[in-house]
Amino acid sequence: MDPILSVHVKLLAVDLLSLRIQPSDPPTFTHNSRPVSRAETLGVVVSRERKDKFLKFLVDDGTGCIPCILWLNHHMFASRFHPIDLELKMQMALEYAEKIQLGILVSVRGRFTAYRGIIQITVADVVVERDPNMELFHWMDSIRLSRQYNDANKKLPPQSIPTLDSGKNPVQFDLKK
């Protein structure tokens, strides 16, 4: 199992919107051909729609808008959780819903889901950021981690790696010039 599957990957909206959905039950998502299931993103809340069962909102990080959904009716998960845990989850969801207001900077963590073919984040955690520099730090972290990840995945083909056992000099100089 790929270790990146079980961590919250820091993604920008442009990365999230380029995820590929693999048809399965439940659907799986891939980023650069590796499976991912969770994300962390940060941006400004630009849209907010509250219903009885959920709060739907958009987070704009400067590269695009990320659809997020926060479920408020946790009774549908009653069979999976202890009643005390369920009550705490419901209280936390209501607190998060009150925190999420238009124009504020939020950090959102959750898992990927798809609704009518659109990828969204089902929210597990929301933090209101008071420091506007956090958006820049998130950008820098996302880019740095993406570069590290991409550099780690670049592999040279076996025939292009020089070895001393091959009898050929790995470095050749043209001294006749």
Short mmCIF file of N, CA and C in Angstrom, two decimals:
data_model
loop_
_atom_site.label_atom_id
_atom_site.label_comp_id
_atom_site.label_asym_id
_atom_site.label_seq_id
_atom_site.Cartn_x
_atom_site.Cartn_y
_atom_site.Cartn_z
N MET A 1 0.84 -1.18 0.00
CA MET A 1 0.00 0.00 0.00
C MET A 1 0.88 1.24 0.00
N ASP A 2 0.53 2.21 -0.80
CA ASP A 2 1.28 3.44 -0.93
C ASP A 2 1.11 4.28 0.34
N PRO A 3 2.21 4.71 0.99
CA PRO A 3 2.09 5.48 2.23
C PRO A 3 1.41 6.83 2.05
N ILE A 4 1.44 7.38 0.87
CA ILE A 4 0.82 8.69 0.63
C ILE A 4 -0.70 8.59 0.68
N LEU A 5 -1.23 7.39 0.57
CA LEU A 5 -2.68 7.18 0.57
C LEU A 5 -3.32 7.57 1.89
N SER A 6 -2.62 7.41 3.00
CA SER A 6 -3.23 7.62 4.31
C SER A 6 -2.84 8.94 4.98
N VAL A 7 -2.23 9.87 4.25
CA VAL A 7 -1.86 11.16 4.83
C VAL A 7 -2.64 12.28 4.15
N HIS A 8 -2.75 13.41 4.84
CA HIS A 8 -3.36 14.60 4.25
C HIS A 8 -2.31 15.29 3.39
N VAL A 9 -2.47 15.19 2.09
CA VAL A 9 -1.52 15.76 1.13
C VAL A 9 -1.84 17.24 0.96
N LYS A 10 -0.81 18.09 1.07
CA LYS A 10 -1.01 19.52 0.86
C LYS A 10 -1.14 19.76 -0.64
N LEU A 11 -2.31 20.25 -1.04
CA LEU A 11 -2.58 20.47 -2.46
C LEU A 11 -3.11 21.87 -2.69
N LEU A 12 -2.76 22.41 -3.84
CA LEU A 12 -3.37 23.63 -4.33
C LEU A 12 -4.59 23.24 -5.16
N ALA A 13 -5.47 24.19 -5.40
CA ALA A 13 -6.69 23.89 -6.16
C ALA A 13 -6.37 23.35 -7.54
N VAL A 14 -5.34 23.88 -8.17
CA VAL A 14 -4.97 23.41 -9.51
C VAL A 14 -4.61 21.92 -9.48
N ASP A 15 -4.00 21.46 -8.40
CA ASP A 15 -3.67 20.04 -8.26
C ASP A 15 -4.93 19.22 -7.99
N LEU A 16 -5.78 19.73 -7.12
CA LEU A 16 -7.01 19.01 -6.78
C LEU A 16 -7.90 18.86 -8.01
N LEU A 17 -7.99 19.92 -8.79
CA LEU A 17 -8.85 19.87 -9.97
C LEU A 17 -8.28 18.98 -11.07
N SER A 18 -7.01 18.60 -10.96
CA SER A 18 -6.41 17.71 -11.96
C SER A 18 -6.37 16.25 -11.49
N LEU A 19 -6.98 15.96 -10.34
CA LEU A 19 -7.04 14.57 -9.87
C LEU A 19 -7.84 13.73 -10.85
N ARG A 20 -7.48 12.47 -10.94
CA ARG A 20 -8.23 11.54 -11.79
C ARG A 20 -9.04 10.62 -10.89
N ILE A 21 -10.27 10.38 -11.29
CA ILE A 21 -11.15 9.48 -10.55
C ILE A 21 -11.06 8.10 -11.19
N GLN A 22 -10.72 7.10 -10.36
CA GLN A 22 -10.69 5.71 -10.82
C GLN A 22 -12.01 5.06 -10.42
N PRO A 23 -12.77 4.55 -11.39
CA PRO A 23 -14.06 3.96 -11.05
C PRO A 23 -13.90 2.71 -10.20
N SER A 24 -14.41 2.77 -9.01
CA SER A 24 -14.44 1.63 -8.09
C SER A 24 -15.46 1.98 -7.02
N ASP A 25 -15.63 1.11 -6.06
CA ASP A 25 -16.57 1.39 -4.98
C ASP A 25 -15.86 1.24 -3.65
N PRO A 26 -15.55 2.28 -2.93
CA PRO A 26 -15.72 3.69 -3.28
C PRO A 26 -14.69 4.12 -4.31
N PRO A 27 -14.94 5.23 -5.01
CA PRO A 27 -13.99 5.67 -6.03
C PRO A 27 -12.64 6.03 -5.43
N THR A 28 -11.58 5.78 -6.20
CA THR A 28 -10.24 6.17 -5.75
C THR A 28 -9.76 7.31 -6.63
N PHE A 29 -8.85 8.09 -6.08
CA PHE A 29 -8.36 9.28 -6.76
C PHE A 29 -6.86 9.17 -6.92
N THR A 30 -6.34 9.62 -8.06
CA THR A 30 -4.90 9.56 -8.29
C THR A 30 -4.37 10.94 -8.62
N HIS A 31 -3.16 11.20 -8.12
CA HIS A 31 -2.43 12.44 -8.40
C HIS A 31 -1.05 12.03 -8.87
N ASN A 32 -0.71 12.38 -10.11
CA ASN A 32 0.56 11.94 -10.70
C ASN A 32 0.70 10.42 -10.63
N SER A 33 -0.36 9.72 -10.93
CA SER A 33 -0.45 8.26 -10.98
C SER A 33 -0.29 7.57 -9.62
N ARG A 34 -0.34 8.32 -8.53
CA ARG A 34 -0.31 7.71 -7.19
C ARG A 34 -1.65 7.93 -6.50
N PRO A 35 -2.14 6.92 -5.79
CA PRO A 35 -3.43 7.08 -5.13
C PRO A 35 -3.34 8.04 -3.95
N VAL A 36 -4.35 8.89 -3.83
CA VAL A 36 -4.47 9.81 -2.69
C VAL A 36 -5.90 9.74 -2.19
N SER A 37 -6.08 9.95 -0.90
CA SER A 37 -7.43 9.90 -0.36
C SER A 37 -7.77 11.11 0.50
N ARG A 38 -6.75 11.82 0.98
CA ARG A 38 -6.98 12.94 1.89
C ARG A 38 -6.17 14.15 1.46
N ALA A 39 -6.67 15.34 1.84
CA ALA A 39 -5.98 16.57 1.44
C ALA A 39 -6.05 17.60 2.55
N GLU A 40 -5.10 18.52 2.46
CA GLU A 40 -5.10 19.72 3.29
C GLU A 40 -4.95 20.89 2.34
N THR A 41 -5.80 21.89 2.50
CA THR A 41 -5.71 23.07 1.66
C THR A 41 -6.01 24.30 2.49
N LEU A 42 -5.68 25.45 1.94
CA LEU A 42 -5.84 26.70 2.67
C LEU A 42 -6.24 27.79 1.69
N GLY A 43 -7.22 28.59 2.05
CA GLY A 43 -7.64 29.67 1.18
C GLY A 43 -8.76 30.48 1.81
N VAL A 44 -9.31 31.37 1.02
CA VAL A 44 -10.37 32.27 1.47
C VAL A 44 -11.73 31.68 1.09
N VAL A 45 -12.67 31.72 2.03
CA VAL A 45 -14.03 31.24 1.77
C VAL A 45 -14.73 32.26 0.87
N VAL A 46 -15.12 31.83 -0.33
CA VAL A 46 -15.75 32.74 -1.30
C VAL A 46 -17.22 32.43 -1.55
N SER A 47 -17.68 31.30 -1.06
CA SER A 47 -19.09 30.92 -1.21
C SER A 47 -19.47 30.04 -0.03
N ARG A 48 -20.71 30.20 0.42
CA ARG A 48 -21.18 29.44 1.58
C ARG A 48 -22.67 29.19 1.43
N GLU A 49 -23.08 27.92 1.54
CA GLU A 49 -24.49 27.56 1.43
C GLU A 49 -24.81 26.55 2.52
N ARG A 50 -25.64 26.96 3.48
CA ARG A 50 -25.97 26.07 4.59
C ARG A 50 -27.38 25.51 4.42
N LYS A 51 -27.46 24.20 4.57
CA LYS A 51 -28.74 23.48 4.56
C LYS A 51 -28.88 22.78 5.91
N ASP A 52 -29.97 22.06 6.10
CA ASP A 52 -30.16 21.35 7.37
C ASP A 52 -29.12 20.26 7.59
N LYS A 53 -28.75 19.57 6.52
CA LYS A 53 -27.88 18.40 6.66
C LYS A 53 -26.41 18.69 6.39
N PHE A 54 -26.09 19.80 5.74
CA PHE A 54 -24.70 20.06 5.38
C PHE A 54 -24.44 21.54 5.19
N LEU A 55 -23.15 21.87 5.17
CA LEU A 55 -22.67 23.20 4.80
C LEU A 55 -21.75 23.01 3.61
N LYS A 56 -22.10 23.64 2.50
CA LYS A 56 -21.28 23.55 1.30
C LYS A 56 -20.60 24.91 1.13
N PHE A 57 -19.27 24.88 0.89
CA PHE A 57 -18.55 26.14 0.71
C PHE A 57 -17.40 25.96 -0.26
N LEU A 58 -16.93 27.07 -0.82
CA LEU A 58 -15.80 27.07 -1.75
C LEU A 58 -14.63 27.78 -1.11
N VAL A 59 -13.45 27.19 -1.24
CA VAL A 59 -12.21 27.78 -0.74
C VAL A 59 -11.37 28.16 -1.96
N ASP A 60 -11.02 29.45 -2.05
CA ASP A 60 -10.21 29.95 -3.16
C ASP A 60 -8.78 30.16 -2.67
N ASP A 61 -7.83 29.42 -3.26
CA ASP A 61 -6.43 29.55 -2.85
C ASP A 61 -5.60 30.35 -3.85
N GLY A 62 -6.24 30.94 -4.83
CA GLY A 62 -5.52 31.72 -5.83
C GLY A 62 -5.28 30.97 -7.12
N THR A 63 -5.38 29.65 -7.08
CA THR A 63 -5.21 28.85 -8.30
C THR A 63 -6.54 28.28 -8.77
N GLY A 64 -7.58 28.45 -7.97
CA GLY A 64 -8.89 27.92 -8.30
C GLY A 64 -9.72 27.79 -7.04
N CYS A 65 -10.94 27.34 -7.20
CA CYS A 65 -11.85 27.16 -6.07
C CYS A 65 -12.04 25.68 -5.78
N ILE A 66 -11.96 25.34 -4.51
CA ILE A 66 -12.08 23.96 -4.07
C ILE A 66 -13.43 23.78 -3.39
N PRO A 67 -14.30 22.90 -3.93
CA PRO A 67 -15.57 22.64 -3.27
C PRO A 67 -15.36 21.79 -2.02
N CYS A 68 -15.98 22.22 -0.93
CA CYS A 68 -15.89 21.50 0.34
C CYS A 68 -17.29 21.28 0.88
N ILE A 69 -17.47 20.16 1.58
CA ILE A 69 -18.75 19.88 2.21
C ILE A 69 -18.51 19.43 3.64
N LEU A 70 -19.27 20.02 4.55
CA LEU A 70 -19.21 19.68 5.97
C LEU A 70 -20.57 19.12 6.35
N TRP A 71 -20.60 17.84 6.71
CA TRP A 71 -21.86 17.19 7.05
C TRP A 71 -22.25 17.56 8.48
N LEU A 72 -23.51 17.95 8.66
CA LEU A 72 -24.02 18.35 9.96
C LEU A 72 -24.92 17.28 10.57
N ASN A 73 -25.36 16.32 9.79
CA ASN A 73 -26.27 15.27 10.28
C ASN A 73 -25.49 13.96 10.46
N HIS A 74 -24.81 13.84 11.54
CA HIS A 74 -23.98 12.66 11.76
C HIS A 74 -24.78 11.44 12.23
N HIS A 75 -26.10 11.56 12.35
CA HIS A 75 -26.90 10.39 12.74
C HIS A 75 -26.83 9.29 11.69
N MET A 76 -26.51 9.65 10.45
CA MET A 76 -26.41 8.63 9.41
C MET A 76 -25.18 7.74 9.60
N PHE A 77 -24.23 8.18 10.46
CA PHE A 77 -23.05 7.37 10.76
C PHE A 77 -23.19 6.66 12.11
N ALA A 78 -24.38 6.64 12.67
CA ALA A 78 -24.60 6.16 14.03
C ALA A 78 -24.10 4.74 14.25
N SER A 79 -24.18 3.89 13.26
CA SER A 79 -23.78 2.50 13.46
C SER A 79 -22.26 2.35 13.57
N ARG A 80 -21.49 3.32 13.08
CA ARG A 80 -20.04 3.20 13.09
C ARG A 80 -19.39 3.81 14.33
N PHE A 81 -20.09 4.66 15.07
CA PHE A 81 -19.48 5.37 16.18
C PHE A 81 -20.23 5.12 17.48
N HIS A 82 -19.51 5.24 18.56
CA HIS A 82 -20.11 5.21 19.89
C HIS A 82 -20.97 6.46 20.04
N PRO A 83 -22.09 6.39 20.77
CA PRO A 83 -22.97 7.57 20.89
C PRO A 83 -22.26 8.83 21.43
N ILE A 84 -21.32 8.65 22.34
CA ILE A 84 -20.60 9.82 22.88
C ILE A 84 -19.73 10.44 21.79
N ASP A 85 -19.03 9.59 21.03
CA ASP A 85 -18.21 10.09 19.93
C ASP A 85 -19.07 10.79 18.88
N LEU A 86 -20.22 10.22 18.61
CA LEU A 86 -21.13 10.79 17.63
C LEU A 86 -21.60 12.18 18.07
N GLU A 87 -21.91 12.31 19.35
CA GLU A 87 -22.34 13.62 19.88
C GLU A 87 -21.22 14.65 19.76
N LEU A 88 -19.99 14.24 20.07
CA LEU A 88 -18.85 15.15 19.94
C LEU A 88 -18.63 15.57 18.49
N LYS A 89 -18.75 14.62 17.57
CA LYS A 89 -18.60 14.93 16.14
C LYS A 89 -19.66 15.94 15.69
N MET A 90 -20.88 15.76 16.16
CA MET A 90 -21.95 16.67 15.79
C MET A 90 -21.69 18.07 16.34
N GLN A 91 -21.23 18.15 17.59
CA GLN A 91 -20.92 19.46 18.18
C GLN A 91 -19.79 20.15 17.43
N MET A 92 -18.76 19.38 17.10
CA MET A 92 -17.63 19.96 16.37
C MET A 92 -18.07 20.45 14.99
N ALA A 93 -18.91 19.69 14.31
CA ALA A 93 -19.38 20.09 12.98
C ALA A 93 -20.17 21.39 13.07
N LEU A 94 -21.00 21.53 14.09
CA LEU A 94 -21.76 22.77 14.25
C LEU A 94 -20.85 23.95 14.56
N GLU A 95 -19.81 23.72 15.37
CA GLU A 95 -18.83 24.78 15.66
C GLU A 95 -18.08 25.18 14.39
N TYR A 96 -17.67 24.20 13.60
CA TYR A 96 -16.98 24.50 12.34
C TYR A 96 -17.89 25.31 11.42
N ALA A 97 -19.18 24.94 11.36
CA ALA A 97 -20.12 25.63 10.49
C ALA A 97 -20.26 27.10 10.89
N GLU A 98 -20.20 27.38 12.18
CA GLU A 98 -20.27 28.77 12.64
C GLU A 98 -19.01 29.54 12.30
N LYS A 99 -17.86 28.88 12.32
CA LYS A 99 -16.57 29.53 12.02
C LYS A 99 -16.44 29.91 10.55
N ILE A 100 -17.01 29.09 9.69
CA ILE A 100 -16.82 29.27 8.24
C ILE A 100 -17.73 30.40 7.76
N GLN A 101 -17.13 31.56 7.54
CA GLN A 101 -17.84 32.74 7.07
C GLN A 101 -17.17 33.26 5.81
N LEU A 102 -17.90 33.99 5.00
CA LEU A 102 -17.35 34.56 3.77
C LEU A 102 -16.17 35.48 4.08
N GLY A 103 -15.11 35.36 3.28
CA GLY A 103 -13.98 36.27 3.37
C GLY A 103 -12.91 35.91 4.38
N ILE A 104 -13.10 34.83 5.15
CA ILE A 104 -12.07 34.47 6.12
C ILE A 104 -11.12 33.44 5.51
N LEU A 105 -9.92 33.42 6.06
CA LEU A 105 -8.88 32.48 5.62
C LEU A 105 -9.00 31.22 6.47
N VAL A 106 -9.19 30.07 5.82
CA VAL A 106 -9.35 28.81 6.55
C VAL A 106 -8.40 27.75 6.02
N SER A 107 -8.01 26.88 6.92
CA SER A 107 -7.26 25.68 6.57
C SER A 107 -8.24 24.52 6.71
N VAL A 108 -8.37 23.72 5.66
CA VAL A 108 -9.35 22.63 5.63
C VAL A 108 -8.62 21.32 5.40
N ARG A 109 -8.98 20.32 6.21
CA ARG A 109 -8.47 18.96 6.02
C ARG A 109 -9.65 18.03 5.89
N GLY A 110 -9.49 17.04 5.00
CA GLY A 110 -10.57 16.08 4.82
C GLY A 110 -10.22 15.06 3.77
N ARG A 111 -11.23 14.28 3.38
CA ARG A 111 -11.00 13.23 2.39
C ARG A 111 -11.69 13.60 1.08
N PHE A 112 -11.16 13.03 0.01
CA PHE A 112 -11.73 13.28 -1.31
C PHE A 112 -12.99 12.47 -1.48
N THR A 113 -13.99 13.10 -2.04
CA THR A 113 -15.21 12.41 -2.46
C THR A 113 -15.62 13.00 -3.80
N ALA A 114 -16.49 12.31 -4.49
CA ALA A 114 -17.00 12.81 -5.77
C ALA A 114 -18.52 12.84 -5.69
N TYR A 115 -19.10 13.94 -6.13
CA TYR A 115 -20.54 14.08 -6.18
C TYR A 115 -20.91 14.58 -7.57
N ARG A 116 -21.64 13.76 -8.30
CA ARG A 116 -22.04 14.07 -9.67
C ARG A 116 -20.83 14.38 -10.55
N GLY A 117 -19.76 13.61 -10.34
CA GLY A 117 -18.56 13.74 -11.16
C GLY A 117 -17.63 14.87 -10.76
N ILE A 118 -17.97 15.62 -9.72
CA ILE A 118 -17.13 16.73 -9.27
C ILE A 118 -16.41 16.32 -7.99
N ILE A 119 -15.09 16.51 -7.99
CA ILE A 119 -14.29 16.16 -6.81
C ILE A 119 -14.45 17.26 -5.77
N GLN A 120 -14.66 16.83 -4.53
CA GLN A 120 -14.79 17.77 -3.42
C GLN A 120 -14.06 17.21 -2.21
N ILE A 121 -13.89 18.05 -1.21
CA ILE A 121 -13.30 17.61 0.06
C ILE A 121 -14.41 17.50 1.07
N THR A 122 -14.58 16.30 1.65
CA THR A 122 -15.49 16.12 2.76
C THR A 122 -14.71 16.47 4.02
N VAL A 123 -15.12 17.53 4.67
CA VAL A 123 -14.34 18.17 5.72
C VAL A 123 -14.29 17.33 6.99
N ALA A 124 -13.07 17.19 7.53
CA ALA A 124 -12.86 16.55 8.82
C ALA A 124 -12.42 17.57 9.86
N ASP A 125 -11.76 18.64 9.40
CA ASP A 125 -11.18 19.61 10.32
C ASP A 125 -11.10 20.98 9.64
N VAL A 126 -11.44 22.03 10.38
CA VAL A 126 -11.34 23.40 9.87
C VAL A 126 -10.64 24.25 10.92
N VAL A 127 -9.68 25.06 10.47
CA VAL A 127 -9.01 26.01 11.36
C VAL A 127 -9.08 27.38 10.71
N VAL A 128 -9.56 28.37 11.45
CA VAL A 128 -9.56 29.75 10.96
C VAL A 128 -8.16 30.30 11.20
N GLU A 129 -7.52 30.73 10.13
CA GLU A 129 -6.15 31.26 10.22
C GLU A 129 -6.21 32.76 10.45
N ARG A 130 -5.50 33.21 11.45
CA ARG A 130 -5.47 34.65 11.76
C ARG A 130 -4.28 35.34 11.09
N ASP A 131 -3.26 34.57 10.74
CA ASP A 131 -2.05 35.12 10.12
C ASP A 131 -2.18 35.01 8.60
N PRO A 132 -2.23 36.14 7.88
CA PRO A 132 -2.35 36.07 6.42
C PRO A 132 -1.14 35.43 5.74
N ASN A 133 -0.01 35.35 6.44
CA ASN A 133 1.18 34.71 5.87
C ASN A 133 1.01 33.21 5.72
N MET A 134 0.04 32.63 6.40
CA MET A 134 -0.17 31.18 6.32
C MET A 134 -0.50 30.75 4.89
N GLU A 135 -1.15 31.62 4.13
CA GLU A 135 -1.46 31.28 2.74
C GLU A 135 -0.18 31.13 1.93
N LEU A 136 0.75 32.04 2.14
CA LEU A 136 2.04 31.96 1.46
C LEU A 136 2.81 30.72 1.90
N PHE A 137 2.79 30.44 3.21
CA PHE A 137 3.48 29.24 3.71
C PHE A 137 2.88 27.97 3.12
N HIS A 138 1.55 27.94 2.98
CA HIS A 138 0.90 26.77 2.37
C HIS A 138 1.34 26.61 0.92
N TRP A 139 1.39 27.70 0.18
CA TRP A 139 1.86 27.66 -1.21
C TRP A 139 3.28 27.10 -1.27
N MET A 140 4.16 27.65 -0.43
CA MET A 140 5.56 27.21 -0.44
C MET A 140 5.68 25.74 -0.08
N ASP A 141 4.95 25.30 0.95
CA ASP A 141 4.98 23.89 1.35
C ASP A 141 4.46 22.99 0.23
N SER A 142 3.36 23.39 -0.38
CA SER A 142 2.76 22.58 -1.45
C SER A 142 3.72 22.44 -2.62
N ILE A 143 4.36 23.53 -3.01
CA ILE A 143 5.29 23.49 -4.14
C ILE A 143 6.53 22.69 -3.78
N ARG A 144 7.07 22.91 -2.57
CA ARG A 144 8.26 22.18 -2.13
C ARG A 144 7.99 20.68 -2.07
N LEU A 145 6.87 20.30 -1.46
CA LEU A 145 6.54 18.88 -1.35
C LEU A 145 6.29 18.25 -2.72
N SER A 146 5.66 18.99 -3.61
CA SER A 146 5.43 18.49 -4.96
C SER A 146 6.74 18.26 -5.69
N ARG A 147 7.67 19.20 -5.55
CA ARG A 147 8.98 19.04 -6.20
C ARG A 147 9.74 17.87 -5.61
N GLN A 148 9.73 17.74 -4.28
CA GLN A 148 10.42 16.61 -3.64
C GLN A 148 9.82 15.30 -4.11
N TYR A 149 8.51 15.25 -4.17
CA TYR A 149 7.81 14.04 -4.59
C TYR A 149 8.16 13.71 -6.04
N ASN A 150 8.13 14.72 -6.91
CA ASN A 150 8.43 14.48 -8.33
C ASN A 150 9.89 14.10 -8.53
N ASP A 151 10.83 14.74 -7.79
CA ASP A 151 12.24 14.39 -7.91
C ASP A 151 12.50 12.97 -7.42
N ALA A 152 11.80 12.56 -6.37
CA ALA A 152 11.99 11.21 -5.83
C ALA A 152 11.48 10.16 -6.81
N ASN A 153 10.50 10.52 -7.63
CA ASN A 153 9.92 9.56 -8.58
C ASN A 153 10.68 9.47 -9.89
N LYS A 154 11.57 10.43 -10.15
CA LYS A 154 12.33 10.38 -11.39
C LYS A 154 13.42 9.33 -11.26
N LYS A 155 13.40 8.38 -12.16
CA LYS A 155 14.40 7.31 -12.14
C LYS A 155 15.04 7.23 -13.51
N LEU A 156 16.32 7.02 -13.51
CA LEU A 156 17.02 6.85 -14.78
C LEU A 156 16.83 5.42 -15.27
N PRO A 157 16.72 5.24 -16.58
CA PRO A 157 16.66 3.87 -17.09
C PRO A 157 17.96 3.14 -16.78
N PRO A 158 17.92 1.83 -16.53
CA PRO A 158 19.12 1.09 -16.13
C PRO A 158 20.28 1.23 -17.11
N GLN A 159 20.04 1.30 -18.41
CA GLN A 159 21.14 1.37 -19.36
C GLN A 159 21.85 2.72 -19.33
N SER A 160 21.24 3.76 -18.78
CA SER A 160 21.89 5.06 -18.78
C SER A 160 22.74 5.30 -17.53
N ILE A 161 22.73 4.37 -16.60
CA ILE A 161 23.53 4.51 -15.39
C ILE A 161 24.90 3.88 -15.64
N PRO A 162 25.97 4.67 -15.66
CA PRO A 162 27.30 4.11 -15.91
C PRO A 162 27.79 3.28 -14.73
N THR A 163 28.40 2.18 -15.04
CA THR A 163 28.99 1.34 -13.99
C THR A 163 30.44 1.08 -14.33
N LEU A 164 31.23 0.81 -13.33
CA LEU A 164 32.64 0.52 -13.55
C LEU A 164 32.84 -0.90 -14.05
N ASP A 165 31.85 -1.77 -13.84
CA ASP A 165 31.96 -3.17 -14.26
C ASP A 165 31.76 -3.34 -15.76
N SER A 166 31.20 -2.36 -16.44
CA SER A 166 30.88 -2.52 -17.86
C SER A 166 32.10 -2.45 -18.76
N GLY A 167 33.24 -2.06 -18.23
CA GLY A 167 34.45 -1.99 -19.03
C GLY A 167 34.55 -0.68 -19.81
N LYS A 168 33.52 0.14 -19.76
CA LYS A 168 33.55 1.42 -20.44
C LYS A 168 33.82 2.51 -19.41
N ASN A 169 34.52 3.50 -19.85
CA ASN A 169 34.78 4.64 -18.99
C ASN A 169 33.51 5.48 -18.92
N PRO A 170 32.97 5.70 -17.72
CA PRO A 170 31.73 6.46 -17.65
C PRO A 170 31.89 7.91 -18.11
N VAL A 171 33.08 8.46 -18.02
CA VAL A 171 33.32 9.83 -18.47
C VAL A 171 34.35 9.77 -19.59
N GLN A 172 34.00 10.27 -20.76
CA GLN A 172 34.92 10.24 -21.89
C GLN A 172 35.22 11.66 -22.32
N PHE A 173 36.50 11.94 -22.55
CA PHE A 173 36.93 13.27 -22.98
C PHE A 173 37.48 13.18 -24.39
N ASP A 174 37.22 14.19 -25.18
CA ASP A 174 37.79 14.26 -26.51
C ASP A 174 39.00 15.19 -26.43
N LEU A 175 40.20 14.61 -26.34
CA LEU A 175 41.42 15.39 -26.15
C LEU A 175 42.03 15.84 -27.47
N LYS A 176 41.49 15.46 -28.60
CA LYS A 176 42.07 15.79 -29.90
C LYS A 176 41.74 17.21 -30.35
N LYS A 177 40.89 17.90 -29.69
CA LYS A 177 40.51 19.25 -30.12
C LYS A 177 41.55 20.24 -29.82
#
